[in-house]
Coordinates of C-alpha atoms in Angstrom, one line a residue:
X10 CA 10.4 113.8 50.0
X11 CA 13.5 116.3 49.4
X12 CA 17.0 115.0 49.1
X13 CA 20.0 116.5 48.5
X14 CA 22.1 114.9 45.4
X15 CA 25.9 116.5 46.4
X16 CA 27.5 114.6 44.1
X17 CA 25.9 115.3 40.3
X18 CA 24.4 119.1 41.2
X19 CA 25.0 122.1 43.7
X20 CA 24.5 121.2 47.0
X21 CA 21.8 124.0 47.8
X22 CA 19.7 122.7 44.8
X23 CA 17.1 120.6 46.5
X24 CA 15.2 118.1 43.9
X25 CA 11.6 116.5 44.4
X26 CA 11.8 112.7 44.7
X27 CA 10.3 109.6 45.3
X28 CA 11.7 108.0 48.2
X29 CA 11.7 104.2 48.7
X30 CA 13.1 103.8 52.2
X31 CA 16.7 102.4 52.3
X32 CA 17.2 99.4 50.2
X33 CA 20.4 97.7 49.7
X34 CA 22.8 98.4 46.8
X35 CA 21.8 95.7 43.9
X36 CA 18.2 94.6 45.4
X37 CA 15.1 94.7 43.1
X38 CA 13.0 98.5 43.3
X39 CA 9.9 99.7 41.5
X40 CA 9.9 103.0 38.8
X41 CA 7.5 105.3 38.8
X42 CA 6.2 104.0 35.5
X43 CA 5.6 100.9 37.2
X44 CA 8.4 98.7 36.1
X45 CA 11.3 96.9 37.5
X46 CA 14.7 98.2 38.7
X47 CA 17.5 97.7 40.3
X48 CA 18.9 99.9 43.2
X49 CA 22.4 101.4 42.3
X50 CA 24.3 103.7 43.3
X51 CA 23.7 107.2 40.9
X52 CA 27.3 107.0 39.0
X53 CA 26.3 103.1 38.4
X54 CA 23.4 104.0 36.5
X55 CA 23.7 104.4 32.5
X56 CA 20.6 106.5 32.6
X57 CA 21.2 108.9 35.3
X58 CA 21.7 111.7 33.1
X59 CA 18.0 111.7 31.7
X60 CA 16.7 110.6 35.1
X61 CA 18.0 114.1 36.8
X62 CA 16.7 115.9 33.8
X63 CA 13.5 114.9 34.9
X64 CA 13.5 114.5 38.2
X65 CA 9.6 113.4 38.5
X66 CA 11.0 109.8 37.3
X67 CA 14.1 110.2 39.9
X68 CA 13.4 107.3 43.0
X69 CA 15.8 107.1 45.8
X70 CA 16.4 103.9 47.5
X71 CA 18.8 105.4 50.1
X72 CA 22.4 106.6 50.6
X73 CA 25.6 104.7 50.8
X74 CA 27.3 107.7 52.8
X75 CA 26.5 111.0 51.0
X76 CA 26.4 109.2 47.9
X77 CA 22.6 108.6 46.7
X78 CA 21.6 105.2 45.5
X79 CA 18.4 105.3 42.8
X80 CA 16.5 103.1 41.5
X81 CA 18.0 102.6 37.7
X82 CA 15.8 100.9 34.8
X83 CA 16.6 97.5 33.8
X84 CA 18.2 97.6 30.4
X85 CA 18.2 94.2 28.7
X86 CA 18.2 92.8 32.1
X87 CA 21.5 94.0 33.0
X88 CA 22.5 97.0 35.2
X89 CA 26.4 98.4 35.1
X90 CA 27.8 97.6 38.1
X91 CA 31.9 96.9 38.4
X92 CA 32.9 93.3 39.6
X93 CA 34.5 95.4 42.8
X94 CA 31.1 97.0 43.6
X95 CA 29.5 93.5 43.3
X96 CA 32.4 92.3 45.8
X97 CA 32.1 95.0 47.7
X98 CA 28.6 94.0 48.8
X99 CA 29.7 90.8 49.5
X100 CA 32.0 92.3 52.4
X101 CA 29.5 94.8 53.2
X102 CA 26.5 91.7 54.1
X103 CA 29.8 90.0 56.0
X104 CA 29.1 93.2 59.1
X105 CA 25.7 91.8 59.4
X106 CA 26.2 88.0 58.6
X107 CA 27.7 85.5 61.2
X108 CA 30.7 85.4 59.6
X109 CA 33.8 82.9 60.6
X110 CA 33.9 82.7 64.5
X111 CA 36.4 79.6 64.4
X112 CA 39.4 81.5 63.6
X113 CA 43.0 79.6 62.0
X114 CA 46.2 80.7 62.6
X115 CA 48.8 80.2 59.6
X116 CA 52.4 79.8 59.7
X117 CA 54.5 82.4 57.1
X118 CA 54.7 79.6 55.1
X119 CA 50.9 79.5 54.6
X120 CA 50.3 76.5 56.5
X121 CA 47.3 76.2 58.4
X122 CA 47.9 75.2 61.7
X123 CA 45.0 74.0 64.4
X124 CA 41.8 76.3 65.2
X125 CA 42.6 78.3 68.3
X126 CA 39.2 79.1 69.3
X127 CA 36.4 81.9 69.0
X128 CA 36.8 85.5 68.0
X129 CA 36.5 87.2 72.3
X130 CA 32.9 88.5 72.7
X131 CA 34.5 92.6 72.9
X132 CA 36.6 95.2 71.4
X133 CA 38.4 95.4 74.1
X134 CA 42.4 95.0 74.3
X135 CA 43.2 94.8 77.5
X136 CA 46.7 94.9 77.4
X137 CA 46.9 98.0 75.8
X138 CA 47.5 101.9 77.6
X139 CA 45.0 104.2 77.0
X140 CA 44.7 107.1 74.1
X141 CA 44.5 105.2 71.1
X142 CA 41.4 106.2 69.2
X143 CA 41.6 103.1 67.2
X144 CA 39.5 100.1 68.0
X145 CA 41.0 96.1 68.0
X146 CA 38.4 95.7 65.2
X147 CA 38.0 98.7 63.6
X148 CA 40.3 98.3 60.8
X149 CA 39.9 94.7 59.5
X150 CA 40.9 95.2 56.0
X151 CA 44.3 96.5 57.2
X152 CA 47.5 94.3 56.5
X153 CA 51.5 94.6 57.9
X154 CA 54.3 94.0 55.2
X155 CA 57.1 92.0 56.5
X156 CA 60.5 91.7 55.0
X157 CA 64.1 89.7 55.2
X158 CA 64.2 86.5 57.0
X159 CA 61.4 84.5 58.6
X160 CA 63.5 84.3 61.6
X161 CA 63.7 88.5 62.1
X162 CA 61.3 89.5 60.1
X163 CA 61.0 93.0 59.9
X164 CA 57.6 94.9 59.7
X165 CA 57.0 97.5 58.1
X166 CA 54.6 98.5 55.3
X167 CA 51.2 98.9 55.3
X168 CA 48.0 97.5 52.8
X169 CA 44.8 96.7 52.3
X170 CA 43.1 93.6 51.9
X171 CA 40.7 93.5 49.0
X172 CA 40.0 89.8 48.5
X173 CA 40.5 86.5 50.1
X174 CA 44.0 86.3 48.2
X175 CA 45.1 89.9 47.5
X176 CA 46.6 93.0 49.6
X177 CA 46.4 96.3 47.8
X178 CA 49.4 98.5 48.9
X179 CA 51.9 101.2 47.5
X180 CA 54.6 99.9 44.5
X181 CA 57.6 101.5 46.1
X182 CA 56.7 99.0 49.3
X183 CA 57.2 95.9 47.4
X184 CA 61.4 96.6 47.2
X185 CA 63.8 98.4 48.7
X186 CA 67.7 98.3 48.2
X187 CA 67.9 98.0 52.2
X188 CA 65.0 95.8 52.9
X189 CA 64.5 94.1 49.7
X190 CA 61.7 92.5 48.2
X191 CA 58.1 91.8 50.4
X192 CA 58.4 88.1 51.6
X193 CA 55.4 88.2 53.8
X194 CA 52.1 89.6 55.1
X195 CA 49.8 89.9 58.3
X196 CA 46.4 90.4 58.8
X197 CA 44.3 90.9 62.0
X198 CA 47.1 92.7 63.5
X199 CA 46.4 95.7 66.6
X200 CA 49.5 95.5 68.4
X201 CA 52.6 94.8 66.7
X202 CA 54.6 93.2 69.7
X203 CA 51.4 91.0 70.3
X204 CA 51.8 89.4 67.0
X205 CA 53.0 86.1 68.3
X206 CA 50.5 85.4 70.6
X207 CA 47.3 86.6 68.9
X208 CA 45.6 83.5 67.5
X209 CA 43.8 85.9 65.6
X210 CA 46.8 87.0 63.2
X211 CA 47.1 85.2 60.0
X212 CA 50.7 85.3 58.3
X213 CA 51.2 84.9 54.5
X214 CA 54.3 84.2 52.1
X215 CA 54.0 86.6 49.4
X216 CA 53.5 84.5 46.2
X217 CA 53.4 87.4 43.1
X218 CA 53.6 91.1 43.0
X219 CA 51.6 92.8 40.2
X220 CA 52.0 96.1 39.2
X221 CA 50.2 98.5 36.8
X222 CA 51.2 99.4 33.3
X223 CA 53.6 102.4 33.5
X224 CA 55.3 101.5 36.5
X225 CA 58.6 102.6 36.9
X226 CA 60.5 101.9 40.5
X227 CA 62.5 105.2 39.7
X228 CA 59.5 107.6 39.7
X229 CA 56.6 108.5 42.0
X230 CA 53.7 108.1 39.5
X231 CA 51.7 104.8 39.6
X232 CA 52.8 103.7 43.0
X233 CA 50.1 101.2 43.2
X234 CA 50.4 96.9 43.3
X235 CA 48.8 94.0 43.9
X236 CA 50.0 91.5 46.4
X237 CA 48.8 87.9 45.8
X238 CA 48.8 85.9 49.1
X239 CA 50.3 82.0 48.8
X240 CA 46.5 81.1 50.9
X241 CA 43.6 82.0 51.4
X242 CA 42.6 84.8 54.3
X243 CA 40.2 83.0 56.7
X244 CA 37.3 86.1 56.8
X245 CA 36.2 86.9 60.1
X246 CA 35.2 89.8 62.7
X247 CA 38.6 90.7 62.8
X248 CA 40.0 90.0 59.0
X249 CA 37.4 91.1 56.5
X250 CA 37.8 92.3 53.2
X251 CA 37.9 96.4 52.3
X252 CA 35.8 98.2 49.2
X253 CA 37.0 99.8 46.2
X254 CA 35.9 103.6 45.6
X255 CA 35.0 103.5 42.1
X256 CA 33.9 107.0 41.2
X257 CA 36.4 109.4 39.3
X258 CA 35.3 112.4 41.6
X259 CA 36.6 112.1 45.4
X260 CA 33.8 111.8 48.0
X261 CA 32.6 115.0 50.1
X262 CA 33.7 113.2 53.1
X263 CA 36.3 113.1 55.5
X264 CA 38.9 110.9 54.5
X265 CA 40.8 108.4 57.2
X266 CA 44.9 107.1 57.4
X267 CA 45.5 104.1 59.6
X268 CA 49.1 102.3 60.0
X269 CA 51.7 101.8 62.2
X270 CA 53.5 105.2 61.2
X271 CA 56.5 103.1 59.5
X272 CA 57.7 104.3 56.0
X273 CA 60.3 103.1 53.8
X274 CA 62.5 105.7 55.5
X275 CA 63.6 103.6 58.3
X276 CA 61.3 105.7 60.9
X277 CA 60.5 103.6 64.1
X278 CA 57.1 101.4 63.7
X279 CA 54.4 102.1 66.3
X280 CA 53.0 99.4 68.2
X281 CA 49.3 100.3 68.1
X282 CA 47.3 100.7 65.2
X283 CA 46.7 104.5 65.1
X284 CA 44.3 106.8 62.8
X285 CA 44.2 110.6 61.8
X286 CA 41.6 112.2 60.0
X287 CA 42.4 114.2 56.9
X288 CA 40.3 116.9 54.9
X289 CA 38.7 115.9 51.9
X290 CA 35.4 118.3 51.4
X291 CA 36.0 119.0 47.1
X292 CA 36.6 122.8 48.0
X293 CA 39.6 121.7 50.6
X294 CA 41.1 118.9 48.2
X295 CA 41.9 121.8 45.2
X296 CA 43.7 123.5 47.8
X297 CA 45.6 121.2 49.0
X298 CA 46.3 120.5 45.2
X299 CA 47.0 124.3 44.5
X300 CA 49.5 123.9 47.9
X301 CA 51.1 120.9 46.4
X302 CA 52.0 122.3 42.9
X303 CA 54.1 124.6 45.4
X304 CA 55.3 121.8 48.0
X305 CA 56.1 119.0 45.1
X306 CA 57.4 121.0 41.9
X307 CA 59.1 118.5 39.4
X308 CA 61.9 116.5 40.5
X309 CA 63.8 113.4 39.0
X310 CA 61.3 111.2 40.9
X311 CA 58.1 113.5 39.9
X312 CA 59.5 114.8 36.4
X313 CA 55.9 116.2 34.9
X314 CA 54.9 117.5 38.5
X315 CA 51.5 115.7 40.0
X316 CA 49.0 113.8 38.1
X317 CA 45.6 114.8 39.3
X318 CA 44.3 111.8 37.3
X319 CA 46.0 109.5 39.1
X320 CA 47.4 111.3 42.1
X321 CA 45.8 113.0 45.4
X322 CA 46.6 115.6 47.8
X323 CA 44.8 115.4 51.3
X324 CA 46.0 117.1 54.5
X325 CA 45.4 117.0 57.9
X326 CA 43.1 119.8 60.0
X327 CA 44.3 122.3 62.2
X328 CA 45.4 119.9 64.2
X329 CA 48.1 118.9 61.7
X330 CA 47.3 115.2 61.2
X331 CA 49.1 113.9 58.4
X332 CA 50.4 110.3 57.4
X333 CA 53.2 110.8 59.9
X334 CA 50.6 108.3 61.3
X335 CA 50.3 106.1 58.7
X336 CA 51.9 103.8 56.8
X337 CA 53.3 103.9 53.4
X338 CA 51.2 102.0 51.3
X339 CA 48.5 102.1 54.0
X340 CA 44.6 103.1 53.2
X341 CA 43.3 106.7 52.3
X342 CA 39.6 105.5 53.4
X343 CA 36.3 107.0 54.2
X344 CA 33.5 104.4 56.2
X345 CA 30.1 103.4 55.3
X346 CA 28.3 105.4 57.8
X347 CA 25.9 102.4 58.2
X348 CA 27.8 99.9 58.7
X349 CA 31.8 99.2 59.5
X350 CA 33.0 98.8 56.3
X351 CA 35.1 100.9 54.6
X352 CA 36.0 102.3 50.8
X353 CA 39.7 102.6 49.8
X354 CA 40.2 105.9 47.9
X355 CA 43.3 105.8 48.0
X356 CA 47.2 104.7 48.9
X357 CA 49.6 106.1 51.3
X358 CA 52.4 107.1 48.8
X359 CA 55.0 110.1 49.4
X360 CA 55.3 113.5 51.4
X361 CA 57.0 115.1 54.0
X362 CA 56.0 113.5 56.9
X363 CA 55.0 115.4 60.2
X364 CA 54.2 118.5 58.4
X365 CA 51.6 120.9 57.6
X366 CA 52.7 120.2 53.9
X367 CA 49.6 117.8 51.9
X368 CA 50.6 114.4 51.6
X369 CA 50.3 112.5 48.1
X370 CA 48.4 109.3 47.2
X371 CA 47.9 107.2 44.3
X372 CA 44.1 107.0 43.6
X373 CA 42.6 103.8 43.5
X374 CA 39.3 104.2 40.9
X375 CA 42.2 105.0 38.0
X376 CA 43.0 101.5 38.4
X377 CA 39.7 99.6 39.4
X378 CA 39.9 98.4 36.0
X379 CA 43.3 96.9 36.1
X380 CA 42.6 95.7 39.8
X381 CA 39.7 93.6 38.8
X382 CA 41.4 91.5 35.8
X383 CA 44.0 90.2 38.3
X384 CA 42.0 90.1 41.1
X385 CA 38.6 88.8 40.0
X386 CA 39.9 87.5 36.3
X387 CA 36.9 85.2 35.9
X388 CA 34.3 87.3 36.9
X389 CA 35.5 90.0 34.3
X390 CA 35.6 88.3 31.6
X391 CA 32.1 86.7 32.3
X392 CA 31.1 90.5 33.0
X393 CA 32.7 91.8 29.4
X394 CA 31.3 89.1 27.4
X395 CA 28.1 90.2 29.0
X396 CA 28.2 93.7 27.9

């Protein structure tokens, strides 16, 4: 059967392969040669390389998007794969499982208070006037950032969640000199002013805020952190973990923002959850970096001009969508397109907003690495001593 690797050679160079149907990340395939693998995807795979150059030994087991999943030799019984892409099939099997139905509200204080019943049987918000492409439960992974008093809380940064116990989000979200310091965060939120009254919202106290080595509030670089949560998130259809895109190169796909449209700025917060697409084929994203070299020249906050290493420039299409719909620190995703589970590539960071002008976002596989000791600390040391 012919495939079509996009990601390791041109895309009009078609390759003979073995195909074995699609088989999930991490299950158990069969070589050529007759021995064991283990299906991963192509980047995962220490022997890749010599697989490609000789493609006769190359077996697909599917595709997790556009990005081809082979079946890689066992060597010494042990396959590189990230503690984030081990998590991240966790999440993934949680679309298909039965997941958490009885669902548990929690105060800000992190205090669980009684169940309040089943998860409804639809998507459907009734409440809610029509045009807003986003679904109730599109966006699971998605979390509010509230700030000042419990009393008048005020919301208004976005994140991800990643884990049970920690939001990813954007540094410069964690403080401001008018807001100050995140105190608390929301998950399974669609409508803002609905908060209150849907027993499917789960409110946090903010117990740490990590951030990356290198971070400096005064600049733009590294505007990345990790939120611990004072509880753990009660997973269900509506509050589910997202991935981590691992992979140095961006995907040929088209990427997604989601948020309220609030910034640190002190623009007005939407009350639906909204979504824009932005271009991110590889040709498009080094023009939108050539544009912002023009756009974003060095400044006090951006002294040494963009990083491409741990920066990115998407835009919107012809339409103009930009994170004028999003929120800052708010997911730069693309979906599994078998499932609905999504990949963060990405953190809503700085631009100007409402403009034809590519926005700029911190890219989340620089720091996978750094993500994974705080988040999953015991499962990477047990991972490195493996290795």
């Amino acid at each position: 059967m012919c495939s079509v690797l996009g990601l390791l050679i041109s895309i009009s160079s078609l390759i003979h392969c073995f195909n074995i149907g699609d088989a999930a990340v991490n299950t158990s395939c069969r070589l050529n040669n007759g021995e064991d693998g283990v299906c991963v995807e192509i980047l995962s795979c220490p022997m890749h390389k010599k697989l490609l150059s000789d493609r006769s030994k190359l077996v697909t087991c599917g595709y997790v998007g556009k990005t081809p999943i082979i079946c890689c030799p066992k060597l010494g019984d042990v396959v590189h794969q990230s503690i984030s892409q081990k998590k991240c099939e966790e999440y993934k099997n949680l679309t298909h499982s039965g997941l958490v139905t009885t669902i548990v509200r929690l105060k800000p204080n992190g205090i669980r208070l009684k169940p309040n019943g089943s998860l409804p049987a639809s998507n459907n918000y009734d409440d809610i006037a029509g045009g807003v492409s986003s679904d109730r439960f599109e966006f699971p992974h998605m979390a509010l950032l509230g700030y000042g008093h419990e009393q008048s809380i005020q919301w208004i940064c976005g994140g991800s969640l990643i884990s049970e116990r920690f939001v990813l989000t954007a540094a410069h979200c964690t403080k401001s000199k008018s807001t100050g310091p995140v105190k608390y965060v929301a998950l399974g939120v669609y409508a803002v002013d609905k908060m209150d009254s849907n027993t499917n919202v789960q409110k946090f106290v903010v117990k740490k805020v990590h951030y990356p080595p290198g971070y400096k509030s005064k600049l733009h670089y590294h505007d990345i952190a990790l939120i611990e949560l004072n509880a753990t998130a009660v997973l269900h259809f509506g509050v589910r973990p997202a991935c981590l895109y691992t992979n140095e190169k961006l995907p040929n796909e088209t990427f997604s923002v989601i948020g309220w449209g609030a910034t640190m700025n002190g623009e007005e917060t939407a009350n639906i959850l909204q979504k824009a697409d932005l271009v991110s084929k590889a040709d498009l994203v080094s023009v939108a970096y050539d544009t912002c070299k023009i756009s974003y020249s060095p400044t006090l906050k951006l002294p040494y001009g963009l990083n491409e290493t741990h920066q990115i420039c998407a835009e919107g299409d012809e339409t103009g969508a930009d994170t004028c719909e999003g929120d800052s620190g708010g997911p730069l995703q693309v979906k599994f397109s078998d499932m609905l589970a999504y990949k963060i590539v990405g953190i809503t960071s700085f631009g100007q907003k409402c403009t034809y002008v590519p926005g700029v976002y911190t890219k989340v596989s620089h720091y996978v690495p750094w993500i994974e000791k705080i988040v999953w600390p015991e499962a990477t040391r047990v991972s490195n001593a493996r290795r």
